[in-house]
PDB file of C-alpha atoms and ligand atoms in Angstrom:
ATOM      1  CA  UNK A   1       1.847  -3.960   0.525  1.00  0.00           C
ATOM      2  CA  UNK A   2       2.801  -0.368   1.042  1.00  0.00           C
ATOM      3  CA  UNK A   3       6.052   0.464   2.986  1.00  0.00           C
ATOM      4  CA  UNK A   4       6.619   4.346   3.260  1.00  0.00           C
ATOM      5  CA  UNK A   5      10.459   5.230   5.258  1.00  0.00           C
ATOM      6  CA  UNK A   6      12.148   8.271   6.232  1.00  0.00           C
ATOM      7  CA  UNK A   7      10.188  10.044   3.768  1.00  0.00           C
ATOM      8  CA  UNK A   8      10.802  14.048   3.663  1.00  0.00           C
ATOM      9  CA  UNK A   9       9.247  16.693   1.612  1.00  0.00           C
ATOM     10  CA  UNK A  10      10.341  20.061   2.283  1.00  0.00           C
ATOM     11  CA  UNK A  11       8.843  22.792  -0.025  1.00  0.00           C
ATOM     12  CA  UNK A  12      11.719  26.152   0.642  1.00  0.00           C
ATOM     13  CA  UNK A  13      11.920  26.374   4.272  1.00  0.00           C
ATOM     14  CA  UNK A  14       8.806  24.044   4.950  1.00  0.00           C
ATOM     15  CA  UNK A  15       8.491  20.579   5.987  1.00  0.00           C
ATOM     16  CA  UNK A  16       5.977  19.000   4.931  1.00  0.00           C
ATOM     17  CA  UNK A  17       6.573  15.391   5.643  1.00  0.00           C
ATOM     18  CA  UNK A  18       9.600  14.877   7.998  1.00  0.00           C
ATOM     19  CA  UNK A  19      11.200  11.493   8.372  1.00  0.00           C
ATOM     20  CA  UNK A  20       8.007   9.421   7.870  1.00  0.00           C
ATOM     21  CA  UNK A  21       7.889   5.894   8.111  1.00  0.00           C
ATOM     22  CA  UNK A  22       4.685   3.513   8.512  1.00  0.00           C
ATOM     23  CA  UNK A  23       3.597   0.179   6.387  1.00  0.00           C
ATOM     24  CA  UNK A  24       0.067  -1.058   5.436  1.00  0.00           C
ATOM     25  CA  UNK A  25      -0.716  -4.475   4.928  1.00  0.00           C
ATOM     26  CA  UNK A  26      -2.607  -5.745   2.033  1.00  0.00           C
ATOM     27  CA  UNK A  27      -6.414  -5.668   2.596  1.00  0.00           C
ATOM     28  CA  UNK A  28      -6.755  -3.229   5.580  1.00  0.00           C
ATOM     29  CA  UNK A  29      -8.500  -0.536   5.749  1.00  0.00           C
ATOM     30  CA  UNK A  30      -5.931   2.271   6.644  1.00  0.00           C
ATOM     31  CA  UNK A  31      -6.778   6.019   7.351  1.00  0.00           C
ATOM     32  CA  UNK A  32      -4.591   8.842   7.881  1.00  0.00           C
ATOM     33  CA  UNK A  33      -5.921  11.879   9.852  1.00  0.00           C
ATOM     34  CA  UNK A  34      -4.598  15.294  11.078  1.00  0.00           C
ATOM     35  CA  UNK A  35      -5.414  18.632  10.843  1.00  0.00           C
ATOM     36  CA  UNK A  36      -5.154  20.963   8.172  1.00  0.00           C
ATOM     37  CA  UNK A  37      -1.153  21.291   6.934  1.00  0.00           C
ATOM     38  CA  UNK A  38      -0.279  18.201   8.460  1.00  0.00           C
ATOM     39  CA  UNK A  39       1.194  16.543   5.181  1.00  0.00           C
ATOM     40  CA  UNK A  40      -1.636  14.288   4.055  1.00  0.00           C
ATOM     41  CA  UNK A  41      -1.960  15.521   0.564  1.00  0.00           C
ATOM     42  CA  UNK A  42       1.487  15.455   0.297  1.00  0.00           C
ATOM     43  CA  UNK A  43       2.253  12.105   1.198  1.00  0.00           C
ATOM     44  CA  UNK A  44       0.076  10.674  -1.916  1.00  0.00           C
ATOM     45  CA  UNK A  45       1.787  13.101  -3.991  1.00  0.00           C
ATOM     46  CA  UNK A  46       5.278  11.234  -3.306  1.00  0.00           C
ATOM     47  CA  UNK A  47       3.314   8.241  -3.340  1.00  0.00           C
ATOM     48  CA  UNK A  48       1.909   8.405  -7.019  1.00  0.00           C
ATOM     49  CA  UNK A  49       4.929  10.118  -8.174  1.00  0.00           C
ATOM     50  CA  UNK A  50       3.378  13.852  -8.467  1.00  0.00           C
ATOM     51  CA  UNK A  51       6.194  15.107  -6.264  1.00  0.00           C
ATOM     52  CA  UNK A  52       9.533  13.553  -6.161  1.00  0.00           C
ATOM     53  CA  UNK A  53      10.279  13.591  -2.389  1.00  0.00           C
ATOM     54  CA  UNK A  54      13.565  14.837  -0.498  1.00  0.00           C
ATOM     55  CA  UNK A  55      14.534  11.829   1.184  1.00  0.00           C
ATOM     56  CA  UNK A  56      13.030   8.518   2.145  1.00  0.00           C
ATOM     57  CA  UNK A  57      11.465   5.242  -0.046  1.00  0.00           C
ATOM     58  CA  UNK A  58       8.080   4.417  -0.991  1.00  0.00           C
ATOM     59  CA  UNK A  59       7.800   0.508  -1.708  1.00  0.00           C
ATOM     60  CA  UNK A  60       4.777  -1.339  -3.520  1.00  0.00           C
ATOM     61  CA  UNK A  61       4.614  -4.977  -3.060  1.00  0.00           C
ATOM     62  CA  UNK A  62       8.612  -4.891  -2.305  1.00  0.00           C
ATOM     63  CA  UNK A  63       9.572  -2.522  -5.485  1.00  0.00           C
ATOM     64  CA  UNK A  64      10.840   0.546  -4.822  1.00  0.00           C
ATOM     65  CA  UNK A  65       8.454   2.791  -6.692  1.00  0.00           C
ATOM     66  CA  UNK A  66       9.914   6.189  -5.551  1.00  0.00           C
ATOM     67  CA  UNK A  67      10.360   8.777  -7.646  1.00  0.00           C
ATOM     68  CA  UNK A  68       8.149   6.682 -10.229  1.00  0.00           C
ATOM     69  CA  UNK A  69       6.128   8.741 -12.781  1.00  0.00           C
ATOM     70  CA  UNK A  70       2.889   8.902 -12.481  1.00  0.00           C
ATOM     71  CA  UNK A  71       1.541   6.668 -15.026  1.00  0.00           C
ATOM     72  CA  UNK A  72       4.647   4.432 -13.870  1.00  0.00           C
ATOM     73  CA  UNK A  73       2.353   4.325 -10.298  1.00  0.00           C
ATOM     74  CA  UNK A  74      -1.093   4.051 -12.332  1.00  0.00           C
ATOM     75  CA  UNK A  75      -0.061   1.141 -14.174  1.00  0.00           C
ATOM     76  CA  UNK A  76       1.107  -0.775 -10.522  1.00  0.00           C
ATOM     77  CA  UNK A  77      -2.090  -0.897  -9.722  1.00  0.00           C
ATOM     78  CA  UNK A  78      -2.157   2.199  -7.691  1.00  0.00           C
ATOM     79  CA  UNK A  79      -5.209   4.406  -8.040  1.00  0.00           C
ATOM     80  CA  UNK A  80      -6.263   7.642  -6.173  1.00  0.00           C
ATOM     81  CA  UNK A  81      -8.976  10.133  -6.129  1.00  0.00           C
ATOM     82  CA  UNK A  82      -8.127  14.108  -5.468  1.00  0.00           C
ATOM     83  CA  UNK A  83      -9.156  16.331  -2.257  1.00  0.00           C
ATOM     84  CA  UNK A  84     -10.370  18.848  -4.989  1.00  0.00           C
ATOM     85  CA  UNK A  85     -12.720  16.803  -7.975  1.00  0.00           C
ATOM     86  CA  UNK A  86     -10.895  16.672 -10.771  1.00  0.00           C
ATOM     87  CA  UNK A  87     -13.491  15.037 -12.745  1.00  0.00           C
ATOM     88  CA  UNK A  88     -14.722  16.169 -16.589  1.00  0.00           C
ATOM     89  CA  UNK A  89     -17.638  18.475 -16.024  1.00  0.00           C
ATOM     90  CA  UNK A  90     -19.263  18.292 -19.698  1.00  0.00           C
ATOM     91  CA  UNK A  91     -18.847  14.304 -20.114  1.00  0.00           C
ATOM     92  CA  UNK A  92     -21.219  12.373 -18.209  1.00  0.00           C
ATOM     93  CA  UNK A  93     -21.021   9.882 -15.272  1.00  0.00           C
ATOM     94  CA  UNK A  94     -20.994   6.642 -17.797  1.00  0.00           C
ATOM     95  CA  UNK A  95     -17.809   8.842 -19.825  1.00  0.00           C
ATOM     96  CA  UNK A  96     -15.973   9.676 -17.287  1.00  0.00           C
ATOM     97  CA  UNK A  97     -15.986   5.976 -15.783  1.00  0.00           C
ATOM     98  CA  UNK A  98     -15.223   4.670 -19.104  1.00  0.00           C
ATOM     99  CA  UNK A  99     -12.006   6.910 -19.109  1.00  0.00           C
ATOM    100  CA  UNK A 100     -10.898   5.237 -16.023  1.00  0.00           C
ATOM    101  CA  UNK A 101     -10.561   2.318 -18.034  1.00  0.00           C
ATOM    102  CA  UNK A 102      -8.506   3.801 -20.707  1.00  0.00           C
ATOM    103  CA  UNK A 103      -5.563   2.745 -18.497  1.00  0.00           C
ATOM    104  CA  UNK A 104      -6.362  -0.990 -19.394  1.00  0.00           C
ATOM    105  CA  UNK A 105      -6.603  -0.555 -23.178  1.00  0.00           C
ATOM    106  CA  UNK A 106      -4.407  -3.179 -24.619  1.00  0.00           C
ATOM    107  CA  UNK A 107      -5.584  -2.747 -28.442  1.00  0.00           C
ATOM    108  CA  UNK A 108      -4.031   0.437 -30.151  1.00  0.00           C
ATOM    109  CA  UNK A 109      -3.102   1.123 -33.311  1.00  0.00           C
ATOM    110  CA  UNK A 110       0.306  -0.923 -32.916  1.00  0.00           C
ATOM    111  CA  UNK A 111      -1.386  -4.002 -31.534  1.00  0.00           C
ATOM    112  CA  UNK A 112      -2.630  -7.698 -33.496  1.00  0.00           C
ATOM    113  CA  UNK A 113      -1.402  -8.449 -36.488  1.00  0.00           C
ATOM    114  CA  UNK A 114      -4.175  -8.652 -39.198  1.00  0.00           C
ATOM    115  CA  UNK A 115      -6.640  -5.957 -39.586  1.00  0.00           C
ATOM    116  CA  UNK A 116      -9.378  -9.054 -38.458  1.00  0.00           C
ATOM    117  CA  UNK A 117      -7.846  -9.817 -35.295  1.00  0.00           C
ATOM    118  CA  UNK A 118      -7.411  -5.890 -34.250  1.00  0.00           C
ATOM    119  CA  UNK A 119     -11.039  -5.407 -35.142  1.00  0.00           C
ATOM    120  CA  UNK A 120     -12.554  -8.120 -32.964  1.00  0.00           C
ATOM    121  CA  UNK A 121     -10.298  -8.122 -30.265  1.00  0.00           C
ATOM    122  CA  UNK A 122     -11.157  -4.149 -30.048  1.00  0.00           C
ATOM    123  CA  UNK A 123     -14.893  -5.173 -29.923  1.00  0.00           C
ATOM    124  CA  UNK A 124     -14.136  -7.594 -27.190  1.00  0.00           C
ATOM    125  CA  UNK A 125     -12.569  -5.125 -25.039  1.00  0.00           C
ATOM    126  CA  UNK A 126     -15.239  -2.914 -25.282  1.00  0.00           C
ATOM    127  CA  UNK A 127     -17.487  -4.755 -24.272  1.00  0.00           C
ATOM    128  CA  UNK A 128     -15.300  -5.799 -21.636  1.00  0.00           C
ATOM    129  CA  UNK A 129     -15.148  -2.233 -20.834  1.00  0.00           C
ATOM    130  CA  UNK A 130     -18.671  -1.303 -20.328  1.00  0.00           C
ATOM    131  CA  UNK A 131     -19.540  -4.865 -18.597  1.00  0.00           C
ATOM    132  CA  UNK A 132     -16.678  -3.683 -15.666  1.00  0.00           C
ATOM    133  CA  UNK A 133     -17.798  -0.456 -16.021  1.00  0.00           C
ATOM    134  CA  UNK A 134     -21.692  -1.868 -15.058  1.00  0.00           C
ATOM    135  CA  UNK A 135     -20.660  -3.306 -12.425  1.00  0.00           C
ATOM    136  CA  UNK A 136     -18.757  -0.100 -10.682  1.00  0.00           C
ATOM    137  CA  UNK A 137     -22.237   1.825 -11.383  1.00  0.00           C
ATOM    138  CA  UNK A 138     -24.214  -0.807  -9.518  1.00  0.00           C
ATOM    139  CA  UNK A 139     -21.787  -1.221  -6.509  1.00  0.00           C
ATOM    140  CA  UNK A 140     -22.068   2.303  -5.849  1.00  0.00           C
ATOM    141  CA  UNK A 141     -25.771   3.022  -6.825  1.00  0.00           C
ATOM    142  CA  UNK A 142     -24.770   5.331  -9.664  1.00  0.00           C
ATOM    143  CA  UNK A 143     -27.897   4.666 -12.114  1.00  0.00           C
ATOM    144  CA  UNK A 144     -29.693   7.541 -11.590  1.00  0.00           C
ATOM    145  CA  UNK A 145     -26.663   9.674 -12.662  1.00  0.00           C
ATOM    146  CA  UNK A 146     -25.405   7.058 -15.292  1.00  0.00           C
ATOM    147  CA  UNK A 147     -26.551   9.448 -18.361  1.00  0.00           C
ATOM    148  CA  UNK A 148     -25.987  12.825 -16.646  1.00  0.00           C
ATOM    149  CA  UNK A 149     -23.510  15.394 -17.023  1.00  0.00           C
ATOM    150  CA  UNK A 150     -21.246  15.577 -14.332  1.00  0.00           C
ATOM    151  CA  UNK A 151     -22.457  19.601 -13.835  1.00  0.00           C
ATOM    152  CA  UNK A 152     -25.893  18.060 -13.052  1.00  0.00           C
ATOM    153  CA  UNK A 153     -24.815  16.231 -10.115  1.00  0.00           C
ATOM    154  CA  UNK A 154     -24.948  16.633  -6.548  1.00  0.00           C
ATOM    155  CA  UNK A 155     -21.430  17.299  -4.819  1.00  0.00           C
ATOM    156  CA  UNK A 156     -22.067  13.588  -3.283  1.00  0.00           C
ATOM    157  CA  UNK A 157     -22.922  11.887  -6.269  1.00  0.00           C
ATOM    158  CA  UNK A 158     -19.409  13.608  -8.068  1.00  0.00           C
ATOM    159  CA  UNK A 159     -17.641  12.324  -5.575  1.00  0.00           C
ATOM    160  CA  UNK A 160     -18.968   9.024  -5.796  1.00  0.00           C
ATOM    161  CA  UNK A 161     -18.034   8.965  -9.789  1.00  0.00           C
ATOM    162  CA  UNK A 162     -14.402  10.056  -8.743  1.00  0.00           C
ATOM    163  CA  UNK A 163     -14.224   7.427  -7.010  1.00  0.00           C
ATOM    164  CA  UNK A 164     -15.784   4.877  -9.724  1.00  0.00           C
ATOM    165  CA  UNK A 165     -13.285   6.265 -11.665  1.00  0.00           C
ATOM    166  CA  UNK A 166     -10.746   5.360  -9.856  1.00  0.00           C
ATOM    167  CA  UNK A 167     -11.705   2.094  -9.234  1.00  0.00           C
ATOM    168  CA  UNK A 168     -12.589   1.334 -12.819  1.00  0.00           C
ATOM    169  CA  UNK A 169      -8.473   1.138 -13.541  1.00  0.00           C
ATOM    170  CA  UNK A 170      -9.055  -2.284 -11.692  1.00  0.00           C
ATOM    171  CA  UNK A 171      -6.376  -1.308  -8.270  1.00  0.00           C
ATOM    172  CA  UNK A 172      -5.010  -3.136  -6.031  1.00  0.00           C
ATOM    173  CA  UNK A 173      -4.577  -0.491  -3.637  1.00  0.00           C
ATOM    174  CA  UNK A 174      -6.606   3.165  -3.779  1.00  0.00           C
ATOM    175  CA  UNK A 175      -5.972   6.054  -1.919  1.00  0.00           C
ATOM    176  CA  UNK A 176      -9.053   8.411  -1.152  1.00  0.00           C
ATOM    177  CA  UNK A 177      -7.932  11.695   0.139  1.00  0.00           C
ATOM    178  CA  UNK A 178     -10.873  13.299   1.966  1.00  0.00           C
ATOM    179  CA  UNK A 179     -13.645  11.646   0.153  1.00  0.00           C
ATOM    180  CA  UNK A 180     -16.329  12.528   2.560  1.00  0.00           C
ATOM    181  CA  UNK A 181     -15.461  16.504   2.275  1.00  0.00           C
ATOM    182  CA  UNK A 182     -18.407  18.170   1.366  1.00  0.00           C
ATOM    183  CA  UNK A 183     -20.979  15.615   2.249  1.00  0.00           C
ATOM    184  CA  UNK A 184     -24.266  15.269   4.517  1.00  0.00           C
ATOM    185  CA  UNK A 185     -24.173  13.019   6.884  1.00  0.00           C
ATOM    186  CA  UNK A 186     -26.286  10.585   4.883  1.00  0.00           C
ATOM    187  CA  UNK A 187     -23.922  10.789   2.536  1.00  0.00           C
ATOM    188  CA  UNK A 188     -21.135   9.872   4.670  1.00  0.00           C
ATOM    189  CA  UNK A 189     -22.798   6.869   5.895  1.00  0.00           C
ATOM    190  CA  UNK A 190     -23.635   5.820   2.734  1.00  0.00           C
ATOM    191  CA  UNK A 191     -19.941   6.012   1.503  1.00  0.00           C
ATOM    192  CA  UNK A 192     -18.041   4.142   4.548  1.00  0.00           C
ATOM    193  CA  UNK A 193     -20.913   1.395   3.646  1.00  0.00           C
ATOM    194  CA  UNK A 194     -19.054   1.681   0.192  1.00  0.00           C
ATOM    195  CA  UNK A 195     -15.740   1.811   1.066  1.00  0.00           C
ATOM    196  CA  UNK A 196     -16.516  -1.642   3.077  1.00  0.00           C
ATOM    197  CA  UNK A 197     -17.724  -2.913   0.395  1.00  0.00           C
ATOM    198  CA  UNK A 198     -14.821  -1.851  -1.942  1.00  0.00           C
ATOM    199  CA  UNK A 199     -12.643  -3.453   0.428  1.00  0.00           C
ATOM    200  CA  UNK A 200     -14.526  -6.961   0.993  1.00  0.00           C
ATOM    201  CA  UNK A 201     -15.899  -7.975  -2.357  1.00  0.00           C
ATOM    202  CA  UNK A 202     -13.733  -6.339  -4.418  1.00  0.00           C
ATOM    203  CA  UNK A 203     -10.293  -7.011  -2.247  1.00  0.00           C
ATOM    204  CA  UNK A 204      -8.889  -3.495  -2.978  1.00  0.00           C
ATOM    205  CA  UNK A 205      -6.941  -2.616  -0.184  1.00  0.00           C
ATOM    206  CA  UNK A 206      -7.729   1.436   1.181  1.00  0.00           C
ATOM    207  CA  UNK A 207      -5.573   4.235   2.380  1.00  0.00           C
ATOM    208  CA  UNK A 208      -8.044   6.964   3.414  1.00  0.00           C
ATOM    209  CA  UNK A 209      -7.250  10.594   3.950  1.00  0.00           C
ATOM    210  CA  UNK A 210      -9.787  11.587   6.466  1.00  0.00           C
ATOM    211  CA  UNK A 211     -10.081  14.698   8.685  1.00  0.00           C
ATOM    212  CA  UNK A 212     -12.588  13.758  10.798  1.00  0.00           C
ATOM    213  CA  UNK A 213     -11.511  11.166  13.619  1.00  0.00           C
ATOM    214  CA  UNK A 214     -15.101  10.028  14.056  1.00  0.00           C
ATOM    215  CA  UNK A 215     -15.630   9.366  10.066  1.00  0.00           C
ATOM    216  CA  UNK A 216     -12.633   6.639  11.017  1.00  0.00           C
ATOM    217  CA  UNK A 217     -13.612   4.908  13.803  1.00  0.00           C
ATOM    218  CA  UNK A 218     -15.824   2.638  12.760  1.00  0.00           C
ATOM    219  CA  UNK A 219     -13.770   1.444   9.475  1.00  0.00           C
ATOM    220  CA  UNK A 220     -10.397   1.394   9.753  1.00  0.00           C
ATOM    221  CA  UNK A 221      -8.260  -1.446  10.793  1.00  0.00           C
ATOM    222  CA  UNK A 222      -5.390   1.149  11.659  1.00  0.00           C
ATOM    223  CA  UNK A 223      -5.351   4.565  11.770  1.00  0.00           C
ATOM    224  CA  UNK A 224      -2.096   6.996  11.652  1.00  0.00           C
ATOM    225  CA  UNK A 225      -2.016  10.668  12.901  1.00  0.00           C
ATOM    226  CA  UNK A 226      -0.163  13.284  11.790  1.00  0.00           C
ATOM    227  CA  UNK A 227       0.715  16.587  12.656  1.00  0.00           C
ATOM    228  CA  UNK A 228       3.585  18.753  11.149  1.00  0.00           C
ATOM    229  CA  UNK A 229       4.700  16.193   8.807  1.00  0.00           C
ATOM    230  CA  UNK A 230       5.320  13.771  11.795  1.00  0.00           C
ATOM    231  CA  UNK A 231       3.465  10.754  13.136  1.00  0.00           C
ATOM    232  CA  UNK A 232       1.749  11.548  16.546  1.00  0.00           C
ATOM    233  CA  UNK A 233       0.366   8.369  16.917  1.00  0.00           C
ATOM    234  CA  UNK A 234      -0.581   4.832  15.376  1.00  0.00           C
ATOM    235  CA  UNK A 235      -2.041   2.053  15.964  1.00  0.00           C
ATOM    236  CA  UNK A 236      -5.864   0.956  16.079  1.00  0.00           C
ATOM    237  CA  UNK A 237      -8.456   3.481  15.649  1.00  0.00           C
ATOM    238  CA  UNK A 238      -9.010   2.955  19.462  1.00  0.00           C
ATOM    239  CA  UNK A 239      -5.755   3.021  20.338  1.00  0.00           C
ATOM    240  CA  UNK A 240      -5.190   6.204  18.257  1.00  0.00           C
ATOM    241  CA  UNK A 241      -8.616   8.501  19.118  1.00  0.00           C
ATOM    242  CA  UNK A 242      -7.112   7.869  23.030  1.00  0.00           C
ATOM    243  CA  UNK A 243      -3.538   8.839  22.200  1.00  0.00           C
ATOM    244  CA  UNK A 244      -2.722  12.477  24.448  1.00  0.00           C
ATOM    245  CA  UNK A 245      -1.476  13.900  21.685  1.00  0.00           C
ATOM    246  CA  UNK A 246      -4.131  13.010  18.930  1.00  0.00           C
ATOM    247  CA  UNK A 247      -6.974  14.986  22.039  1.00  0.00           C
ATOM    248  CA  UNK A 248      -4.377  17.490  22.158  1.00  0.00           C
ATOM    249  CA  UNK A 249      -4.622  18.035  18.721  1.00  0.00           C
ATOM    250  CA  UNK A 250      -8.058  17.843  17.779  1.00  0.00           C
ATOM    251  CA  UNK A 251      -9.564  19.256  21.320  1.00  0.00           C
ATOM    252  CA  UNK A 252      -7.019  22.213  20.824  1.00  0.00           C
TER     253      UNK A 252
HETATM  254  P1  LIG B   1      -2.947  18.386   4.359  1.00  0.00           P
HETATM  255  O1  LIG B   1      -3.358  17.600   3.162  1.00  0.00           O
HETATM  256  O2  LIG B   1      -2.593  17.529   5.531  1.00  0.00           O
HETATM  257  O3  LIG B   1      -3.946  19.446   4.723  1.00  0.00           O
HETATM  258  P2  LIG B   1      -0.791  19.282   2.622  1.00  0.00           P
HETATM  259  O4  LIG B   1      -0.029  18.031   2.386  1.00  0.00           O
HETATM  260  O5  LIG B   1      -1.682  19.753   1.554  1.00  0.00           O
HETATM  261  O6  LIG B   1      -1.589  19.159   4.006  1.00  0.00           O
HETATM  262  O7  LIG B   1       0.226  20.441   2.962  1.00  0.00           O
HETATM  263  C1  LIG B   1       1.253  20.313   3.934  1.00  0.00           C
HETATM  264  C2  LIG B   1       2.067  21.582   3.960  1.00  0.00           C
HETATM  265  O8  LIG B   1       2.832  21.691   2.770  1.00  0.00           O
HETATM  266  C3  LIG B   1       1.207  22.850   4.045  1.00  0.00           C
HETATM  267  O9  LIG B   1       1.870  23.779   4.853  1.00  0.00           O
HETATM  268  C4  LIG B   1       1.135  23.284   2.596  1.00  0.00           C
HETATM  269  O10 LIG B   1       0.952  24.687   2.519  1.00  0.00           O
HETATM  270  C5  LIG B   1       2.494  22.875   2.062  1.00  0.00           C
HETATM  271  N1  LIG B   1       2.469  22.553   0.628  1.00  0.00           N
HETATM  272  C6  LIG B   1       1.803  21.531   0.049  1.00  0.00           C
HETATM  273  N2  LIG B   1       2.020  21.482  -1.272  1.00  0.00           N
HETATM  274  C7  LIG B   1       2.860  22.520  -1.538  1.00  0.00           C
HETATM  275  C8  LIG B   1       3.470  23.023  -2.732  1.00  0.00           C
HETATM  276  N3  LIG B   1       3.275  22.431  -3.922  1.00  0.00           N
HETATM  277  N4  LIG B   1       4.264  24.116  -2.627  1.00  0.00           N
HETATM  278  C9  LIG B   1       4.496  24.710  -1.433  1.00  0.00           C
HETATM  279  N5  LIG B   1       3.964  24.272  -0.273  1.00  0.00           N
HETATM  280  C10 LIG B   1       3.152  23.208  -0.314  1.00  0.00           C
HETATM  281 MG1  LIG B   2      -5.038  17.651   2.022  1.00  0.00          MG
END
């Protein structure tokens, strides 16, 4: 579903990704780790078309989407949520899922021919709108903060709408980059349960950013590490938390 090869970001004299090549298939479960500089964030950057990378080819479903604009990416099907919230502070939960699905709008001012057929077909799709947008708040137990202000919220709960938001663009494939920074461990358990979930009933296939090898374990179907903008190992989780250089790494 997602081929990534020979990619290279360099930023002056830095490398961030060197030469990086790995696929995921469609429906896995597929988390990156590595420590702090390794590249991560920068590999969904060239992936969603934020940075336009050195070298290398990032292919989506067989098209080469590389050097894509953003909203190019977005519209693929391709949805991601940020390391650092970027969510709208003074809207609430319910608004900010909503303009998730502003992506999907198909009604503007250019659309339908007769001023009847604009109207109702605008009524339909927002109700359409708020029925999908339901259903995101109920998979990931968001009533409670349905009518609050984003400000209001725990930490866990904002990440949580980020990544409602994301998923209320419909994606076939997400990309979560450190969603379980921040949280309690409650929290964490409670959002790998999700991230299942996401996976199995909603068939959205999951590249996950994660820093912690434990968080991983459990979840992924394959797991990639990187250090210095280089794979160090991949392969199954097991395979991967038992590779020398992945202990070297994380046991210093
Ligand atoms: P990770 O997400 O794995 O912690 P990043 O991808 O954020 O790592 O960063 C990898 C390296 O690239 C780091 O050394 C970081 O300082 C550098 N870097 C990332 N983005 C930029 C940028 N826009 N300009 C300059 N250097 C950057
Ligand atoms: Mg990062």
């Amino acid at each position: 579903m997602l081929a990534v090869c020979g990619l290279t970001q360099r930023f002056g004299g830095l490398v961030a990704l060197d030469d990086l090549t790995f696929q995921v298939e469609e429906g896995m479960i597929y988390s990156i780790i590595g420590p702090n500089g390794a590249g991560k964030s920068t590999l969904f950057n060239c992936v969603c078309g934020i940075y336009r990378p050195d070298r290398g080819a990032v292919r989506f479903r067989e098209e080469e989407i590389t050097g894509r604009k953003p909203h190019q990416v977005a519209r693929r099907g391709i949805a991601r949520t940020f390391q650092n919230l970027e969510l709208f502070r003074h809207m609430t939960t319910m608004e900010n899922l909503m303009l998730g699905r502003h992506l999907h709008r198909r009604s503007g001012i250019w659309s339908g021919i007769t001023m009847f057929h604009r109207r109702s077909r605008a009524a339909r799709e927002e109700v359409e709108h708020r029925e999908r947008v339901e259903e995101i708040i109920d998979l990931l137990g968001l009533h409670a903060a349905r009518d609050r202000y984003i400000w209001q919220l725990p930490y866990g709960t904002q990440k949580l709408v980020e990544l409602g938001r994301a998923l209320a663009t419909r994606p076939s494939l997400l990309l979560l980059d450190e969603p379980a920074a921040g949280m309690n461990f409650e929290e964490r358990q409670d959002l790998l349960f999700w991230i299942g979930d996401i996976r199995d009933e909603l068939g959205v296939t999951i590249v996950m950013i994660e820093h912690n090898m434990q968080m991983v374990m459990g979840i992924s179907d394959r797991v990639l590490a990187l250090d210095f903008g280089r794979t160090i190992a991949e392969g199954t989780a097991s395979e991967v938390a038992a590779h020398p250089e992945v202990v070297r790494a994380y046991l210093g």
